[in-house]
PDB file of C-alpha atoms in Angstrom:
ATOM      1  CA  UNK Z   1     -19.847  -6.699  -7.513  1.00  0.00           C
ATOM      2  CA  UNK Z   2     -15.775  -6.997  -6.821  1.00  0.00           C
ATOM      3  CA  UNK Z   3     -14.844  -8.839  -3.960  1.00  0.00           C
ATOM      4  CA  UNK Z   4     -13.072  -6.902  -1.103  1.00  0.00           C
ATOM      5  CA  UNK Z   5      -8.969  -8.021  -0.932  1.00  0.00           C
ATOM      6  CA  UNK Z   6      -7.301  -8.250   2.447  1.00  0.00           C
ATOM      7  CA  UNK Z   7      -3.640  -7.329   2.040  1.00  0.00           C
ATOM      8  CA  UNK Z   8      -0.743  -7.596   4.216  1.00  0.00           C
ATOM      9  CA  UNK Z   9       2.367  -5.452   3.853  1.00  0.00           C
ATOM     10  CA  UNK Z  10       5.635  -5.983   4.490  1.00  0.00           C
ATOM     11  CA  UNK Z  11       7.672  -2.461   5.420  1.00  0.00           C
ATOM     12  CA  UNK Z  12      11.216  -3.581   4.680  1.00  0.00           C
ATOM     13  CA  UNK Z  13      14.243  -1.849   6.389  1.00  0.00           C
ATOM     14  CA  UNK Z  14      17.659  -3.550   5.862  1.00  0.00           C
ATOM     15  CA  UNK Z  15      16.349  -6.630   4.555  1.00  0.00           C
ATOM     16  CA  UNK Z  16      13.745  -7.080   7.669  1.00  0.00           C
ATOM     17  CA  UNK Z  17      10.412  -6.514   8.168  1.00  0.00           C
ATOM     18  CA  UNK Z  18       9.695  -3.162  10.202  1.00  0.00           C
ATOM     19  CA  UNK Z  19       6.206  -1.567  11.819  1.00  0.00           C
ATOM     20  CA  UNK Z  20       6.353   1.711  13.405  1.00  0.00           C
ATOM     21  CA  UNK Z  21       3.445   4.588  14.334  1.00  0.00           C
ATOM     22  CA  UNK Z  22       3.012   7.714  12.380  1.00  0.00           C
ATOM     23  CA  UNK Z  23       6.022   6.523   9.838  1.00  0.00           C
ATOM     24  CA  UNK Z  24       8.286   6.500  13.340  1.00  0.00           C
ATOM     25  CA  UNK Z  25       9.539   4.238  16.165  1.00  0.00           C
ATOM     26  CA  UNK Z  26       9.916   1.479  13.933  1.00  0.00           C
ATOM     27  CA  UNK Z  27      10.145  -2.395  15.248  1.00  0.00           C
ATOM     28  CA  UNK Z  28      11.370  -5.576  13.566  1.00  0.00           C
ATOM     29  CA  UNK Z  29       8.351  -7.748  12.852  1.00  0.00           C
ATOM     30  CA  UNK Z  30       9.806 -10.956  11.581  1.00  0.00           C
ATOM     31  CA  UNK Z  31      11.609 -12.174   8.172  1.00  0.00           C
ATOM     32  CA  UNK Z  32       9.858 -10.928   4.995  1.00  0.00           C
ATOM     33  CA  UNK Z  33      10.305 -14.731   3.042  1.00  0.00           C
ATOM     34  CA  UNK Z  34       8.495 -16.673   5.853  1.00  0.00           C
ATOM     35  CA  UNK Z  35       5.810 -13.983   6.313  1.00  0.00           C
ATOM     36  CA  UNK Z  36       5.346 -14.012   2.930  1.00  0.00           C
ATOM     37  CA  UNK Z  37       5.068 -17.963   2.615  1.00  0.00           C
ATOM     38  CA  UNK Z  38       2.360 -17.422   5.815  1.00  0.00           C
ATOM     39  CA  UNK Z  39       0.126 -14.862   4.329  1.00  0.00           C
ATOM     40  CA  UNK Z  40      -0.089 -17.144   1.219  1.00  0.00           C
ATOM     41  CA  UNK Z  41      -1.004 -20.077   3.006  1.00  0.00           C
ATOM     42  CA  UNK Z  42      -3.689 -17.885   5.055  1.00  0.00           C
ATOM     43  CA  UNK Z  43      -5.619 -16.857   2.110  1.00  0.00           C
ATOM     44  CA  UNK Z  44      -4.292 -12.757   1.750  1.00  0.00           C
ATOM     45  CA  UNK Z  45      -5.316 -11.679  -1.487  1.00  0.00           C
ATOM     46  CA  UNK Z  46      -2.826  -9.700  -2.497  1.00  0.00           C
ATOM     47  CA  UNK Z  47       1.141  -9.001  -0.871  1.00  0.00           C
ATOM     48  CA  UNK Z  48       2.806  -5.467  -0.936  1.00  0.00           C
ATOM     49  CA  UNK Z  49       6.427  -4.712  -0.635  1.00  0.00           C
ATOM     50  CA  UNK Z  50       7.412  -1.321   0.377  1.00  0.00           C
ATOM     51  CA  UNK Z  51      11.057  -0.789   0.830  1.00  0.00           C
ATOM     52  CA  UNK Z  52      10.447   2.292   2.991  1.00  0.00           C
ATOM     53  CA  UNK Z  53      13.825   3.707   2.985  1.00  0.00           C
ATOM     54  CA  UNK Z  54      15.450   3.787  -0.501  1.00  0.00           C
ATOM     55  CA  UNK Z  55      13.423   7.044  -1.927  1.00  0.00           C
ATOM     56  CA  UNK Z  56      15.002   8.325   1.248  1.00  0.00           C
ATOM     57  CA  UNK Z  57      18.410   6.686   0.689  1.00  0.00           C
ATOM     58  CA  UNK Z  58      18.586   7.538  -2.861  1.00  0.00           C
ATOM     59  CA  UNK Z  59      19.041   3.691  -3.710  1.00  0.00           C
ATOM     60  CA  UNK Z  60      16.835   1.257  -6.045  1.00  0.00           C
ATOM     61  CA  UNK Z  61      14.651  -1.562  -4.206  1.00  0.00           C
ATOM     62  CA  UNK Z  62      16.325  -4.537  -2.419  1.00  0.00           C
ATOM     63  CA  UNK Z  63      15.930  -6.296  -6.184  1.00  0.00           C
ATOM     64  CA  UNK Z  64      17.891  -9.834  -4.318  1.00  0.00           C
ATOM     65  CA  UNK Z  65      14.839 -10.031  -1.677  1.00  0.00           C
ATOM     66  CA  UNK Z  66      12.058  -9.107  -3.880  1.00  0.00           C
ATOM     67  CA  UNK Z  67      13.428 -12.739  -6.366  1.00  0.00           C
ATOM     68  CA  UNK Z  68      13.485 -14.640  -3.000  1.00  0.00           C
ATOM     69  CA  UNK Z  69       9.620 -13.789  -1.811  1.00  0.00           C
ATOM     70  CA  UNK Z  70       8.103 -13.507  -5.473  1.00  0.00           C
ATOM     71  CA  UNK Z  71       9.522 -17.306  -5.647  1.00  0.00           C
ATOM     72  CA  UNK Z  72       7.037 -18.616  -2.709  1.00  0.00           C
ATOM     73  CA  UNK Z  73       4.199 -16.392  -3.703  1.00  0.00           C
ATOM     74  CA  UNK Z  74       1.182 -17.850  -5.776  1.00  0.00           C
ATOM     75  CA  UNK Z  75      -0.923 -14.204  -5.230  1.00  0.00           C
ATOM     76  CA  UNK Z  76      -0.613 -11.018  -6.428  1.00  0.00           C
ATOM     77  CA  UNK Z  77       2.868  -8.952  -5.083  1.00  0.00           C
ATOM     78  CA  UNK Z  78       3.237  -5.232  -5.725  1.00  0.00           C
ATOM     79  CA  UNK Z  79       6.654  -3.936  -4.742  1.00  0.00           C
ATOM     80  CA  UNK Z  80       7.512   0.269  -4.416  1.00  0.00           C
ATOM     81  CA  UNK Z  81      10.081   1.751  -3.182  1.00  0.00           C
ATOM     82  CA  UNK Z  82      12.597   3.897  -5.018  1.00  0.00           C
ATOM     83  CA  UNK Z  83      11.449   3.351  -8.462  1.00  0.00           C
ATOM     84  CA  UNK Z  84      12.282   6.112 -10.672  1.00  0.00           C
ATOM     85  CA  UNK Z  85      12.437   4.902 -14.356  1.00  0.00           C
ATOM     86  CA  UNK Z  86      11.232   2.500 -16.997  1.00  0.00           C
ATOM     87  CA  UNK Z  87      14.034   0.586 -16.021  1.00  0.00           C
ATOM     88  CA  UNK Z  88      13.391   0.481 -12.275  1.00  0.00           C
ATOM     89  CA  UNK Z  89      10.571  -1.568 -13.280  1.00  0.00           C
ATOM     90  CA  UNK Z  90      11.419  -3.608 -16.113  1.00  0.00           C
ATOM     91  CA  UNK Z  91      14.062  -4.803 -13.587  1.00  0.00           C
ATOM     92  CA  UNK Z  92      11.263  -5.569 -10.760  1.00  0.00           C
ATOM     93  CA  UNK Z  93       8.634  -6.827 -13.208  1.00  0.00           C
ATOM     94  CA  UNK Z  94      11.736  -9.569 -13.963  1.00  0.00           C
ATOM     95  CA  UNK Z  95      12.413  -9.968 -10.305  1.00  0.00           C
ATOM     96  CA  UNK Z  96       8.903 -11.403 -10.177  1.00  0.00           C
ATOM     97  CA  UNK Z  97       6.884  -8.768  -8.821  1.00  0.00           C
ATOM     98  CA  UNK Z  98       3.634  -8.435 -10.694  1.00  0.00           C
ATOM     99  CA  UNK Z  99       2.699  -4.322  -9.714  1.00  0.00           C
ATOM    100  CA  UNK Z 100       4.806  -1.503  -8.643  1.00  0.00           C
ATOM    101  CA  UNK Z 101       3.728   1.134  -6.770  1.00  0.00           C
ATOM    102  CA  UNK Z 102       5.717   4.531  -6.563  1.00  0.00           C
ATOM    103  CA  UNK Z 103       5.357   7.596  -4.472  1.00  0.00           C
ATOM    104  CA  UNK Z 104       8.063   9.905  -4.185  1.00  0.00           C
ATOM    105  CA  UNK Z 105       9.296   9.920  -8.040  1.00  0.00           C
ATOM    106  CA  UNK Z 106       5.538  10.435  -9.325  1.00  0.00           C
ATOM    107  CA  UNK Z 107       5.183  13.341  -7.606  1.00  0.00           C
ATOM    108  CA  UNK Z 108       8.539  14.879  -9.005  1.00  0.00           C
ATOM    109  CA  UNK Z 109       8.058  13.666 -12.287  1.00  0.00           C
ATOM    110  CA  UNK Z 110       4.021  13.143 -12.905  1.00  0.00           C
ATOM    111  CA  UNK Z 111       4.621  12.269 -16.457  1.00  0.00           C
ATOM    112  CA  UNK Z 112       6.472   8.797 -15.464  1.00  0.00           C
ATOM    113  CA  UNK Z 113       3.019   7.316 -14.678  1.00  0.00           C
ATOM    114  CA  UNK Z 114       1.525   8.323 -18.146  1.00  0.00           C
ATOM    115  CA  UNK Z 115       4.931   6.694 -19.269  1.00  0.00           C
ATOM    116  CA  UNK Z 116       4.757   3.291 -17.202  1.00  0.00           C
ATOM    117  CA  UNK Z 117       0.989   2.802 -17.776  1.00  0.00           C
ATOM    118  CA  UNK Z 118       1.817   3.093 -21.679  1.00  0.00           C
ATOM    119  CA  UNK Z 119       4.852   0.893 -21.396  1.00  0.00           C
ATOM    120  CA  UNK Z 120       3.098  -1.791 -18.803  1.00  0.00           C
ATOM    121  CA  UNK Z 121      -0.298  -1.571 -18.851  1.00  0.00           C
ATOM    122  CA  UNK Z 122      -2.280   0.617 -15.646  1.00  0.00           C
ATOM    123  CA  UNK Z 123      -3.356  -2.386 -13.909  1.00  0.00           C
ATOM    124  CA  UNK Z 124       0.788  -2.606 -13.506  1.00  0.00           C
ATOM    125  CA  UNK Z 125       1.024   0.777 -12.198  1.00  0.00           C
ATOM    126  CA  UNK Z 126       0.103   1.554  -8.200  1.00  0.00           C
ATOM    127  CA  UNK Z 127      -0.099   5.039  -7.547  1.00  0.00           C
ATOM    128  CA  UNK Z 128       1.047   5.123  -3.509  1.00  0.00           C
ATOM    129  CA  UNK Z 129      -0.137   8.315  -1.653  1.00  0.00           C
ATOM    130  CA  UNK Z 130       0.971   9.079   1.963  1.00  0.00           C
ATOM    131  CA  UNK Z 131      -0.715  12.028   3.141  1.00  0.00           C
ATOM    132  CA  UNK Z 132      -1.457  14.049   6.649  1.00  0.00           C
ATOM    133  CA  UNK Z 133      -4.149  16.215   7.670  1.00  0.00           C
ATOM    134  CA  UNK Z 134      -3.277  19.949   8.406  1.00  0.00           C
ATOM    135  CA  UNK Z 135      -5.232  22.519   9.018  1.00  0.00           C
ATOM    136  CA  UNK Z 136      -8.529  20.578   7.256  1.00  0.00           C
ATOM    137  CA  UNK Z 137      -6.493  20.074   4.709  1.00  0.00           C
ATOM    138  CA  UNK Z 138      -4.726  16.517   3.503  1.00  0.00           C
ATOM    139  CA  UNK Z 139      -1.068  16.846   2.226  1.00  0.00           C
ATOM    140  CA  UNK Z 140       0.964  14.794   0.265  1.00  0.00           C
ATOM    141  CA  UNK Z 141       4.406  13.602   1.408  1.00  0.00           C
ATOM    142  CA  UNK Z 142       6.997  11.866  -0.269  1.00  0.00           C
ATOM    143  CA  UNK Z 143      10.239  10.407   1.087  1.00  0.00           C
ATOM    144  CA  UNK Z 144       8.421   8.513   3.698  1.00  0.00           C
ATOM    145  CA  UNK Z 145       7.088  10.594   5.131  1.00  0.00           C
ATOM    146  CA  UNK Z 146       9.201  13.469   5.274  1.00  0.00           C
ATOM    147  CA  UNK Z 147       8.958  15.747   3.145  1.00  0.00           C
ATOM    148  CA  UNK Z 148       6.003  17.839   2.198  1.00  0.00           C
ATOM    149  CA  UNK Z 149       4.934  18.473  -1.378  1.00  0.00           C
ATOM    150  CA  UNK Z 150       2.694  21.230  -2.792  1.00  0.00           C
ATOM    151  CA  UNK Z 151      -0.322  18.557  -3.541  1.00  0.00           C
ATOM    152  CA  UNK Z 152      -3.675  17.941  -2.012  1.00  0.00           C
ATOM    153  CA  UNK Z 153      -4.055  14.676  -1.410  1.00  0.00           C
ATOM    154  CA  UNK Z 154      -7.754  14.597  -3.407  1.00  0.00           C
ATOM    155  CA  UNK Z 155      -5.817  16.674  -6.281  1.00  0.00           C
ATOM    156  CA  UNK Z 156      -3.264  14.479  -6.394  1.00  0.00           C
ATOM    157  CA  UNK Z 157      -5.153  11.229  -6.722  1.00  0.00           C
ATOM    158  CA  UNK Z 158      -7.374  12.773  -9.762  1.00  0.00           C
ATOM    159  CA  UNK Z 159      -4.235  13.293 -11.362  1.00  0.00           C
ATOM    160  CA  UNK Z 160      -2.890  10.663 -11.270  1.00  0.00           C
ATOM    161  CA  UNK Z 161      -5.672   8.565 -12.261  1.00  0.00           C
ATOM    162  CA  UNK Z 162      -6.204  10.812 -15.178  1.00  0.00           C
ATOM    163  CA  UNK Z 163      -2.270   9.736 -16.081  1.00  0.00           C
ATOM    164  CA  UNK Z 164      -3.039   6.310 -16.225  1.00  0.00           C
ATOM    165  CA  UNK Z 165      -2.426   4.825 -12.663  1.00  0.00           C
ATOM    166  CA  UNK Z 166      -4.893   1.572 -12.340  1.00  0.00           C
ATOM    167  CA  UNK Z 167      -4.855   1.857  -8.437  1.00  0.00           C
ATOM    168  CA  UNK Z 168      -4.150   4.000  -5.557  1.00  0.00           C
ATOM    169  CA  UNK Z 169      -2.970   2.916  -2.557  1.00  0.00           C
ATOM    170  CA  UNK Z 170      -3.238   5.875   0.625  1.00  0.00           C
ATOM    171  CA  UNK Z 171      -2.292   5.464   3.464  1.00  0.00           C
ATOM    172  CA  UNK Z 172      -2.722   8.308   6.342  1.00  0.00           C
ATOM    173  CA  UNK Z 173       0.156   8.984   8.540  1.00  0.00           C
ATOM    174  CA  UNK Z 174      -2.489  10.638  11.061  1.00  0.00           C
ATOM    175  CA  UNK Z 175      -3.959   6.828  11.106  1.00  0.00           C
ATOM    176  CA  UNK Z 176      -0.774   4.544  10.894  1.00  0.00           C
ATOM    177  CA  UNK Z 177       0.192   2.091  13.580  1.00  0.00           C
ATOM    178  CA  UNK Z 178      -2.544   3.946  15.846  1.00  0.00           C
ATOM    179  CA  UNK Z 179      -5.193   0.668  15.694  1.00  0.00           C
ATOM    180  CA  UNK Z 180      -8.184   3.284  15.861  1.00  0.00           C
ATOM    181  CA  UNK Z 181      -9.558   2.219  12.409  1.00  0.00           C
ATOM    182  CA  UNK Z 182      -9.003   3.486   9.213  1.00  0.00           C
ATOM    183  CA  UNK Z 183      -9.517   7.135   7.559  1.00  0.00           C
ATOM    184  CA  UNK Z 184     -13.024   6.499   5.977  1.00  0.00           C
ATOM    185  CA  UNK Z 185     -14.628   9.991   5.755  1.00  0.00           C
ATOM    186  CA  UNK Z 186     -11.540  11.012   3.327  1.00  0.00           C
ATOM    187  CA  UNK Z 187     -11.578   7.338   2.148  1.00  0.00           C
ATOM    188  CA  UNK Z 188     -15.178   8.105   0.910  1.00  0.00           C
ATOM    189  CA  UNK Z 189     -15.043  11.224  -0.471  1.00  0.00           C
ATOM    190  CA  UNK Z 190     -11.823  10.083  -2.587  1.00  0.00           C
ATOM    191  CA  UNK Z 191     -14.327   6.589  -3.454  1.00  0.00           C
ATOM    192  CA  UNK Z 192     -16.909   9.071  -4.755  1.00  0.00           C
ATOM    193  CA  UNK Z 193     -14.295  11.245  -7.040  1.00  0.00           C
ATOM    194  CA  UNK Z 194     -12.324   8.657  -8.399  1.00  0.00           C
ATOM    195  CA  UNK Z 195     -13.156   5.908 -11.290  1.00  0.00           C
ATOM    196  CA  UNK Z 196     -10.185   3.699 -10.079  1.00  0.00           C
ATOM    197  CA  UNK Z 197      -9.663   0.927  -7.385  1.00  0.00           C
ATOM    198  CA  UNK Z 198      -8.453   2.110  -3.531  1.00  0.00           C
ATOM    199  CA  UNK Z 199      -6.114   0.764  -1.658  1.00  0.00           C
ATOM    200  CA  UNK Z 200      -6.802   1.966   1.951  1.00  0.00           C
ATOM    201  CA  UNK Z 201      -4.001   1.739   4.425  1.00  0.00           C
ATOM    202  CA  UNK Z 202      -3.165   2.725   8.534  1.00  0.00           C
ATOM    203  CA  UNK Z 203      -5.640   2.452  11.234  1.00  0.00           C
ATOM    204  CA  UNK Z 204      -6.479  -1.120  10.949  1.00  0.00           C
ATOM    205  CA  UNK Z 205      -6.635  -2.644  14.580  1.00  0.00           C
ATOM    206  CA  UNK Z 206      -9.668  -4.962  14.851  1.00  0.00           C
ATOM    207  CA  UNK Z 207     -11.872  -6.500  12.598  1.00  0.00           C
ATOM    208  CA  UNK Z 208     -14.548  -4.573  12.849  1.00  0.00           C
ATOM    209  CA  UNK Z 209     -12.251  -1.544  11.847  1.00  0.00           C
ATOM    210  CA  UNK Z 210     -12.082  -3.334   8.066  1.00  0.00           C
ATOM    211  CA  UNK Z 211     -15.931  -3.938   8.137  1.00  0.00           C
ATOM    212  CA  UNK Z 212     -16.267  -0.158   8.446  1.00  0.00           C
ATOM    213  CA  UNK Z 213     -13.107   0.672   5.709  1.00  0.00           C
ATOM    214  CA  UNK Z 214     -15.564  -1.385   3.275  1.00  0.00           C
ATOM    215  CA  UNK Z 215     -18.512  -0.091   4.586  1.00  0.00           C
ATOM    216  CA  UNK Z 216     -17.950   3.202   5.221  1.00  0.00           C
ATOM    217  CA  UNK Z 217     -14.721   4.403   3.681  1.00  0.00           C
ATOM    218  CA  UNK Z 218     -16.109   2.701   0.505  1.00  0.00           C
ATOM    219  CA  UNK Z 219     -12.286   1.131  -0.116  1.00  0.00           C
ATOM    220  CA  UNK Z 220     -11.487  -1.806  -2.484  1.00  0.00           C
ATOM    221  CA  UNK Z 221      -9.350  -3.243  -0.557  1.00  0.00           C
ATOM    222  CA  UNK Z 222      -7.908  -2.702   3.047  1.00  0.00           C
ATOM    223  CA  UNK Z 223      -3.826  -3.020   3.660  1.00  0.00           C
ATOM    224  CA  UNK Z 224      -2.659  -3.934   7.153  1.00  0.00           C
ATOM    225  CA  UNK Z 225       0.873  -4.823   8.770  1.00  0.00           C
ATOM    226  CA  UNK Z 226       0.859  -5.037  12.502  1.00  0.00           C
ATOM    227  CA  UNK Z 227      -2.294  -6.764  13.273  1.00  0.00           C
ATOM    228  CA  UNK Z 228      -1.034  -9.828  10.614  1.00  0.00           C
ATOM    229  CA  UNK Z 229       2.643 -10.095  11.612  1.00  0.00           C
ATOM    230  CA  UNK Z 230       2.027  -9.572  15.417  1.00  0.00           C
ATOM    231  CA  UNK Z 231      -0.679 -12.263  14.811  1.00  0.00           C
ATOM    232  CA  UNK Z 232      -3.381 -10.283  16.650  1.00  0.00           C
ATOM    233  CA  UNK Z 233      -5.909 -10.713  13.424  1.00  0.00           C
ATOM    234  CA  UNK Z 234      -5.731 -14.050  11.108  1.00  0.00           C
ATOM    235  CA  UNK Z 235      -6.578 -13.643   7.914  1.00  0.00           C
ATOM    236  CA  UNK Z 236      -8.894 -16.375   7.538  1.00  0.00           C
ATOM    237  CA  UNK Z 237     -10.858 -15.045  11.027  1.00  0.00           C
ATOM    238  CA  UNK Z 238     -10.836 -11.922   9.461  1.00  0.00           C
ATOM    239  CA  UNK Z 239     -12.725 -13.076   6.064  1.00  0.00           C
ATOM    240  CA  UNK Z 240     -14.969 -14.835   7.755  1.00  0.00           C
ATOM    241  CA  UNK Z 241     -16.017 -12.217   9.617  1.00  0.00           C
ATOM    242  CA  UNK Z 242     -16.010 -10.140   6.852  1.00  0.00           C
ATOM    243  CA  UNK Z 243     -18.183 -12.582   4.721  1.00  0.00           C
ATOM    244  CA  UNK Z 244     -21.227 -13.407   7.811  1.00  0.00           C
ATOM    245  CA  UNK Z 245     -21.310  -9.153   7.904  1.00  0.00           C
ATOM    246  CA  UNK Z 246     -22.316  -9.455   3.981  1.00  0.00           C
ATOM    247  CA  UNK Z 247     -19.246  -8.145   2.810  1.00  0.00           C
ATOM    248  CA  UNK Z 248     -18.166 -10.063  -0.483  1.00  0.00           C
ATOM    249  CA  UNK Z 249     -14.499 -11.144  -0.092  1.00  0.00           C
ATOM    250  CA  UNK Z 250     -12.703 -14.676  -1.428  1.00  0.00           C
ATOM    251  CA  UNK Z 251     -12.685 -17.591   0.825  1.00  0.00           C
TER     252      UNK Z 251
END
């Protein structure tokens, strides 16, 4: 049995770390290097980078910033955010990142993750979803957040995990920022369906919420932002919590 990863994310707006609610009303939380050296020393598992604006800006990732945190990182560090081509993430991979994760350009172009699993490998290649829940249905957004595509979200994941993608990370907008725990009853069904690792992401606001994310949403790993960089949950707290409730996670 896989141990459960605890991973921290770091929204980046204009070089800074941001945290909003429902993908609005966003806040600086702190300077991405030193949270980044923090969440190493703490024991995360993994670190992801999302530069949350350039898909919406039309602009590659902030490639300068991604060199400076990969340099104090000894774990895992995914980076997304307005990767569009082999080249995006040849350049990224360089930077120091060890995954990418794109959103917005897979669903355009659903062939580029059949091309960047071939070219990198799958366990390279993050497949990000952000969907919402309308009328009992989940849809798929890009840009953010603001724009609405034609997918399902439980479409959309098959597919891409039948291109190649080794993970997917969703995160709900109905759950983001909102602290009332994470979207498990989608989170499960989307478990049961898929052969490939989830990354489950908005909602997280206590401990116990990531108990039940493991527990009942059936995720692989949980992302969080607020809780870590407003210092309301410690990582190390958090695992052991996590380990005395018998769920397997890394110490």
């Amino acid at each position: 049995m896989l141990t459960k990863r605890i991973i921290p994310c770091l929204d980046i707006k204009e070089g800074r770390t941001v945290k909003g609610v429902n993908f609005v009303g966003l806040k600086d939380a702190g300077d991405p290097i030193e949270l980044a050296q923090l969440y190493t020393k703490m024991g995360a598992d993994e670190l992801v980078f999302l530069d949350i604006t350039a898909s919406h800006e039309k602009r590659k990732t902030w490639i300068e910033l991604v060199e400076k945190i990969a340099r104090c990182l000894s774990i895992p560090f995914t980076v997304g955010g307005g990767i569009s081509t082999v080249e995006d993430v040849a350049r990224l991979l360089r930077a120091g990142a060890d995954k990418i994760a794109i959103n917005s350009a897979a669903v355009r172009q659903p062939q580029l993750i059949r091309e960047l699993a071939s070219k990198f490998g799958s366990q390279c290649v993050v497949v990000a979803i952000d969907a919402k829940l309308e009328n009992g249905e989940w849809m798929v957004y890009t840009s953010g957040g603001r724009i609405k595509s034609e997918w399902r979200l439980l479409e959309w994941a098959k597919k891409a995990a039948e291109l190649g993608a080794g993970e997917i990370l969703f995160t709900s907008m109905d759950h983001d920022g909102t602290k009332d725990g994470f979207a498990n009853s989608i989170l499960a069904l989307m478990s049961k369906q898929l052969s490939i690792p989830i990354i489950a992401s908005g909602g997280a606001g206590k401990k116990s919420h990531f108990k039940d994310v493991f527990e009942l949403g059936q995720a692989d790993a949980a992302l969080a932002a607020s809780v870590f960089h407003f210092k309301e949950i410690a990582i190390p707290a958090l695992k052991n919590y996590l380990d005395k409730n018998n769920i397997l996670v890394r110490l």
